[in-house]
Short mmCIF file of N, CA and C in Angstrom, two decimals:
data_model
loop_
_atom_site.label_atom_id
_atom_site.label_comp_id
_atom_site.label_asym_id
_atom_site.label_seq_id
_atom_site.Cartn_x
_atom_site.Cartn_y
_atom_site.Cartn_z
N UNK A 243 -11.13 -5.28 5.74
CA UNK A 243 -12.34 -5.46 4.94
C UNK A 243 -12.75 -4.10 4.38
N UNK A 244 -12.94 -4.01 3.07
CA UNK A 244 -13.35 -2.73 2.49
C UNK A 244 -14.72 -2.29 2.97
N UNK A 245 -14.90 -0.99 3.09
CA UNK A 245 -16.18 -0.42 3.47
C UNK A 245 -16.59 0.58 2.40
N UNK A 246 -17.90 0.68 2.18
CA UNK A 246 -18.41 1.62 1.17
C UNK A 246 -18.69 2.97 1.82
N UNK A 247 -18.29 4.04 1.15
CA UNK A 247 -18.58 5.39 1.61
C UNK A 247 -18.79 6.29 0.42
N UNK A 248 -19.64 7.29 0.58
CA UNK A 248 -19.86 8.30 -0.44
C UNK A 248 -19.18 9.56 0.05
N UNK A 249 -18.16 10.02 -0.67
CA UNK A 249 -17.39 11.19 -0.25
C UNK A 249 -17.79 12.42 -1.04
N UNK A 250 -19.07 12.55 -1.33
CA UNK A 250 -19.53 13.71 -2.07
C UNK A 250 -19.59 13.40 -3.55
N UNK A 251 -20.40 14.15 -4.26
CA UNK A 251 -20.54 13.91 -5.69
C UNK A 251 -21.26 12.60 -5.94
N UNK A 252 -21.14 12.09 -7.15
CA UNK A 252 -21.85 10.86 -7.49
C UNK A 252 -20.98 9.62 -7.34
N UNK A 253 -19.69 9.80 -7.05
CA UNK A 253 -18.81 8.64 -6.92
C UNK A 253 -18.90 8.04 -5.53
N UNK A 254 -18.84 6.74 -5.48
CA UNK A 254 -18.78 6.03 -4.21
C UNK A 254 -17.39 5.42 -4.10
N UNK A 255 -16.87 5.39 -2.88
CA UNK A 255 -15.51 4.93 -2.64
C UNK A 255 -15.51 3.80 -1.62
N UNK A 256 -14.60 2.88 -1.81
CA UNK A 256 -14.35 1.80 -0.85
C UNK A 256 -13.12 2.18 -0.04
N UNK A 257 -13.10 1.75 1.21
CA UNK A 257 -11.93 1.95 2.08
C UNK A 257 -11.18 0.63 2.19
N UNK A 258 -9.86 0.70 2.28
CA UNK A 258 -9.03 -0.48 2.50
C UNK A 258 -7.94 -0.10 3.51
N UNK A 259 -7.67 -1.00 4.44
CA UNK A 259 -6.63 -0.76 5.44
C UNK A 259 -5.25 -0.97 4.82
N UNK A 260 -4.40 0.03 4.92
CA UNK A 260 -3.02 -0.06 4.44
C UNK A 260 -2.14 -0.24 5.68
N UNK A 261 -1.37 -1.35 5.74
CA UNK A 261 -0.56 -1.59 6.94
C UNK A 261 0.66 -0.66 6.99
N UNK A 262 1.19 -0.47 8.21
CA UNK A 262 2.44 0.29 8.31
C UNK A 262 3.51 -0.49 7.57
N UNK A 263 4.38 0.24 6.88
CA UNK A 263 5.42 -0.42 6.10
C UNK A 263 6.48 0.60 5.68
N UNK A 264 7.62 0.07 5.29
CA UNK A 264 8.67 0.87 4.69
C UNK A 264 8.60 0.70 3.18
N UNK A 265 8.75 1.81 2.46
CA UNK A 265 8.99 1.72 1.03
C UNK A 265 10.39 1.14 0.88
N UNK A 266 10.68 0.49 -0.22
CA UNK A 266 11.98 -0.15 -0.38
C UNK A 266 12.66 0.32 -1.66
N UNK A 267 13.99 0.30 -1.61
CA UNK A 267 14.82 0.55 -2.78
C UNK A 267 15.71 -0.67 -2.92
N UNK A 268 15.61 -1.34 -4.06
CA UNK A 268 16.40 -2.56 -4.28
C UNK A 268 17.66 -2.19 -5.05
N UNK A 269 18.81 -2.57 -4.49
CA UNK A 269 20.10 -2.36 -5.13
C UNK A 269 20.75 -3.72 -5.33
N UNK A 270 20.68 -4.24 -6.53
CA UNK A 270 21.27 -5.54 -6.82
C UNK A 270 20.62 -6.63 -6.00
N UNK A 271 21.39 -7.20 -5.07
CA UNK A 271 20.88 -8.32 -4.27
C UNK A 271 20.57 -7.93 -2.84
N UNK A 272 20.43 -6.63 -2.56
CA UNK A 272 20.05 -6.22 -1.21
C UNK A 272 19.05 -5.07 -1.24
N UNK A 273 18.42 -4.85 -0.09
CA UNK A 273 17.31 -3.91 0.03
C UNK A 273 17.69 -2.78 0.98
N UNK A 274 17.37 -1.56 0.60
CA UNK A 274 17.50 -0.41 1.49
C UNK A 274 16.10 0.03 1.91
N UNK A 275 15.95 0.36 3.19
CA UNK A 275 14.66 0.86 3.66
C UNK A 275 14.49 2.30 3.22
N UNK A 276 13.32 2.58 2.67
CA UNK A 276 12.99 3.94 2.27
C UNK A 276 12.09 4.59 3.30
N UNK A 277 11.18 5.41 2.84
CA UNK A 277 10.27 6.16 3.71
C UNK A 277 9.36 5.22 4.49
N UNK A 278 9.15 5.54 5.78
CA UNK A 278 8.22 4.78 6.61
C UNK A 278 6.82 5.33 6.41
N UNK A 279 5.87 4.44 6.18
CA UNK A 279 4.46 4.82 6.02
C UNK A 279 3.69 4.26 7.21
N UNK A 280 3.02 5.14 7.96
CA UNK A 280 2.17 4.68 9.05
C UNK A 280 0.95 3.97 8.48
N UNK A 281 0.36 3.10 9.28
CA UNK A 281 -0.90 2.46 8.87
C UNK A 281 -1.92 3.56 8.60
N UNK A 282 -2.69 3.39 7.53
CA UNK A 282 -3.69 4.39 7.19
C UNK A 282 -4.79 3.76 6.35
N UNK A 283 -5.79 4.55 6.06
CA UNK A 283 -6.90 4.12 5.22
C UNK A 283 -6.61 4.57 3.79
N UNK A 284 -6.75 3.64 2.85
CA UNK A 284 -6.65 3.97 1.43
C UNK A 284 -8.04 3.93 0.83
N UNK A 285 -8.18 4.47 -0.35
CA UNK A 285 -9.48 4.55 -1.02
C UNK A 285 -9.36 4.02 -2.44
N UNK A 286 -10.42 3.40 -2.93
CA UNK A 286 -10.53 3.05 -4.34
C UNK A 286 -11.99 3.14 -4.74
N UNK A 287 -12.24 3.35 -6.02
CA UNK A 287 -13.60 3.58 -6.50
C UNK A 287 -14.45 2.32 -6.40
N UNK A 288 -15.67 2.50 -5.92
CA UNK A 288 -16.61 1.39 -5.84
C UNK A 288 -16.80 0.83 -7.25
N UNK A 289 -16.81 -0.49 -7.35
CA UNK A 289 -16.99 -1.14 -8.64
C UNK A 289 -15.68 -1.45 -9.33
N UNK A 290 -14.58 -0.83 -8.91
CA UNK A 290 -13.27 -1.16 -9.46
C UNK A 290 -12.67 -2.29 -8.65
N UNK A 291 -11.84 -3.08 -9.29
CA UNK A 291 -11.17 -4.17 -8.59
C UNK A 291 -10.02 -3.60 -7.77
N UNK A 292 -9.93 -4.04 -6.51
CA UNK A 292 -8.80 -3.64 -5.67
C UNK A 292 -7.56 -4.37 -6.19
N UNK A 293 -6.59 -3.61 -6.69
CA UNK A 293 -5.39 -4.20 -7.28
C UNK A 293 -4.37 -4.54 -6.19
N UNK A 294 -3.78 -5.73 -6.30
CA UNK A 294 -2.72 -6.17 -5.39
C UNK A 294 -1.45 -6.39 -6.20
N UNK A 295 -0.28 -6.38 -5.55
CA UNK A 295 0.95 -6.67 -6.27
C UNK A 295 0.85 -8.05 -6.92
N UNK A 296 1.37 -8.18 -8.12
CA UNK A 296 1.31 -9.44 -8.85
C UNK A 296 2.51 -10.32 -8.52
N UNK A 297 2.26 -11.63 -8.51
CA UNK A 297 3.35 -12.58 -8.33
C UNK A 297 3.87 -12.63 -6.91
N UNK A 298 5.09 -13.09 -6.81
CA UNK A 298 5.76 -13.25 -5.53
C UNK A 298 6.48 -11.96 -5.14
N UNK A 299 6.72 -11.77 -3.83
CA UNK A 299 7.53 -10.61 -3.42
C UNK A 299 8.94 -10.74 -4.00
N UNK A 300 9.69 -9.66 -3.99
CA UNK A 300 11.07 -9.74 -4.49
C UNK A 300 11.82 -10.90 -3.83
N UNK A 301 12.61 -11.59 -4.61
CA UNK A 301 13.34 -12.76 -4.11
C UNK A 301 14.66 -12.35 -3.48
N UNK A 302 14.58 -11.36 -2.62
CA UNK A 302 15.73 -10.85 -1.87
C UNK A 302 15.39 -11.00 -0.40
N UNK A 303 16.32 -11.54 0.37
CA UNK A 303 16.06 -11.74 1.79
C UNK A 303 15.94 -10.38 2.47
N UNK A 304 14.80 -10.14 3.17
CA UNK A 304 14.64 -8.84 3.85
C UNK A 304 15.57 -8.73 5.05
N UNK A 305 15.82 -7.52 5.52
CA UNK A 305 16.63 -7.35 6.73
C UNK A 305 16.01 -8.10 7.90
N UNK A 306 16.85 -8.46 8.87
CA UNK A 306 16.37 -9.20 10.04
C UNK A 306 15.25 -8.42 10.74
N UNK A 307 14.18 -9.14 11.10
CA UNK A 307 13.06 -8.52 11.79
C UNK A 307 11.99 -7.96 10.86
N UNK A 308 12.17 -8.11 9.56
CA UNK A 308 11.21 -7.59 8.58
C UNK A 308 10.66 -8.72 7.72
N UNK A 309 9.48 -8.49 7.15
CA UNK A 309 8.93 -9.42 6.16
C UNK A 309 8.21 -8.61 5.09
N UNK A 310 8.10 -9.21 3.90
CA UNK A 310 7.43 -8.55 2.78
C UNK A 310 5.94 -8.47 3.02
N UNK A 311 5.34 -7.36 2.61
CA UNK A 311 3.89 -7.18 2.72
C UNK A 311 3.41 -6.53 1.42
N UNK A 312 2.31 -7.06 0.88
CA UNK A 312 1.74 -6.50 -0.34
C UNK A 312 0.88 -5.28 -0.03
N UNK A 313 1.12 -4.19 -0.73
CA UNK A 313 0.36 -2.96 -0.55
C UNK A 313 -0.56 -2.80 -1.76
N UNK A 314 -1.87 -2.83 -1.54
CA UNK A 314 -2.78 -2.70 -2.69
C UNK A 314 -2.76 -1.30 -3.28
N UNK A 315 -3.12 -1.20 -4.55
CA UNK A 315 -3.24 0.10 -5.19
C UNK A 315 -4.33 0.91 -4.52
N UNK A 316 -4.07 2.19 -4.28
CA UNK A 316 -5.05 3.01 -3.57
C UNK A 316 -4.75 4.50 -3.74
N UNK A 317 -5.74 5.29 -3.39
CA UNK A 317 -5.60 6.74 -3.28
C UNK A 317 -5.47 7.06 -1.80
N UNK A 318 -4.56 7.99 -1.45
CA UNK A 318 -4.35 8.34 -0.04
C UNK A 318 -5.27 9.44 0.45
N UNK A 319 -5.63 10.36 -0.40
CA UNK A 319 -6.32 11.57 0.05
C UNK A 319 -7.82 11.42 0.10
N UNK A 320 -8.41 11.76 1.22
CA UNK A 320 -9.86 11.83 1.34
C UNK A 320 -10.31 13.13 0.68
N UNK A 321 -11.24 13.05 -0.25
CA UNK A 321 -11.73 14.24 -0.92
C UNK A 321 -10.87 14.71 -2.08
N UNK A 322 -9.69 14.12 -2.26
CA UNK A 322 -8.83 14.47 -3.38
C UNK A 322 -8.27 13.17 -3.94
N UNK A 323 -9.08 12.47 -4.69
CA UNK A 323 -8.70 11.14 -5.18
C UNK A 323 -7.97 11.24 -6.51
N UNK A 324 -6.86 11.96 -6.51
CA UNK A 324 -6.09 12.11 -7.75
C UNK A 324 -4.71 11.49 -7.65
N UNK A 325 -4.21 11.25 -6.45
CA UNK A 325 -2.87 10.71 -6.24
C UNK A 325 -2.93 9.20 -6.07
N UNK A 326 -2.84 8.46 -7.16
CA UNK A 326 -2.95 7.00 -7.09
C UNK A 326 -1.60 6.39 -6.78
N UNK A 327 -1.56 5.50 -5.79
CA UNK A 327 -0.35 4.76 -5.46
C UNK A 327 -0.54 3.34 -5.98
N UNK A 328 0.24 2.96 -6.98
CA UNK A 328 0.11 1.65 -7.61
C UNK A 328 0.44 0.54 -6.61
N UNK A 329 -0.09 -0.67 -6.85
CA UNK A 329 0.23 -1.79 -5.96
C UNK A 329 1.74 -2.05 -5.96
N UNK A 330 2.27 -2.37 -4.78
CA UNK A 330 3.71 -2.61 -4.67
C UNK A 330 4.00 -3.44 -3.42
N UNK A 331 5.24 -3.86 -3.30
CA UNK A 331 5.70 -4.61 -2.12
C UNK A 331 6.42 -3.65 -1.18
N UNK A 332 6.17 -3.80 0.12
CA UNK A 332 6.87 -3.03 1.14
C UNK A 332 7.40 -3.98 2.20
N UNK A 333 8.12 -3.45 3.16
CA UNK A 333 8.63 -4.25 4.27
C UNK A 333 7.95 -3.82 5.56
N UNK A 334 7.45 -4.79 6.29
CA UNK A 334 6.79 -4.56 7.57
C UNK A 334 7.68 -5.13 8.65
N UNK A 335 7.84 -4.39 9.74
CA UNK A 335 8.66 -4.90 10.84
C UNK A 335 9.10 -3.77 11.74
N UNK A 336 10.34 -3.89 12.22
CA UNK A 336 10.87 -2.96 13.20
C UNK A 336 10.85 -1.53 12.69
N UNK A 337 10.56 -0.62 13.59
CA UNK A 337 10.73 0.80 13.30
C UNK A 337 10.93 1.53 14.62
N UNK A 338 11.49 2.74 14.53
CA UNK A 338 11.76 3.48 15.77
C UNK A 338 10.71 4.54 15.98
#
């Protein structure tokens, strides 16, 4: 559930929970696991719509033990809201 916070200045920011997931690289009809992202808090500007991935997840069967998860568009940095990560699909599941 998003929460409202003021991180200085006149802008207000909402928080959104980003689940742990792997970034993915799709090669033809199979998926390679990319960088692992730990669960964290993302930020978006108050009054803006929280963007989610559009449509269905990729129609590629994920590796055993994984499932597709939608990652909403967000900024990662507290106090430096310049690095926007667009909405995308990731894989949630096993990790070491």
